[in-house]
């Protein structure tokens, strides 16, 4: 079954202006996205 989240979301890029907490949240999001979408060949699920 294909997870529709992979089509609606992608990796988030960090900015130099991001706080430590924002960087942590970006990492969690990107790690989760990769775990879910790499199995399905999702967008940029490296």
CSV table of C-alpha atoms in Angstrom, one decimal:
chain,number,residue,atom,x,y,z
A,1,UNK,CA,0.0,0.0,0.0
A,2,UNK,CA,1.3,3.4,-0.9
A,3,UNK,CA,1.4,6.0,1.8
A,4,UNK,CA,-0.1,9.3,0.4
A,5,UNK,CA,2.1,11.3,2.7
A,6,UNK,CA,5.0,10.7,0.4
A,7,UNK,CA,3.3,12.6,-2.3
A,8,UNK,CA,2.3,15.5,-0.1
A,9,UNK,CA,5.5,16.1,1.8
A,10,UNK,CA,9.2,16.2,1.1
A,11,UNK,CA,12.5,16.8,2.9
A,12,UNK,CA,12.9,20.2,4.7
A,13,UNK,CA,16.0,22.3,4.2
A,14,UNK,CA,17.5,24.1,7.1
A,15,UNK,CA,18.3,27.8,7.2
A,16,UNK,CA,21.3,29.5,8.9
A,17,UNK,CA,18.7,31.4,10.8
A,18,UNK,CA,17.0,28.3,12.3
A,19,UNK,CA,17.1,27.9,16.0
A,20,UNK,CA,18.5,24.7,17.6
A,21,UNK,CA,15.0,23.5,18.3
A,22,UNK,CA,13.9,24.1,14.7
A,23,UNK,CA,16.9,22.2,13.5
A,24,UNK,CA,16.0,19.3,15.8
A,25,UNK,CA,12.4,19.3,14.4
A,26,UNK,CA,13.7,19.4,10.8
A,27,UNK,CA,15.9,16.4,11.5
A,28,UNK,CA,13.0,14.4,13.1
A,29,UNK,CA,10.8,15.3,10.1
A,30,UNK,CA,13.4,14.3,7.5
A,31,UNK,CA,14.4,11.1,9.3
A,32,UNK,CA,10.7,10.1,9.5
A,33,UNK,CA,10.1,11.0,5.9
A,34,UNK,CA,13.0,9.0,4.8
A,35,UNK,CA,12.0,6.0,6.8
A,36,UNK,CA,8.4,6.0,5.5
A,37,UNK,CA,9.0,7.0,1.9
A,38,UNK,CA,12.3,5.3,0.9
A,39,UNK,CA,10.4,2.0,1.1
A,40,UNK,CA,8.0,3.3,-1.5
A,41,UNK,CA,10.4,5.3,-3.8
A,42,UNK,CA,8.9,8.5,-2.5
A,43,UNK,CA,10.0,12.0,-3.5
A,44,UNK,CA,13.7,12.4,-2.5
A,45,UNK,CA,13.4,9.7,0.1
A,46,UNK,CA,17.2,9.2,0.2
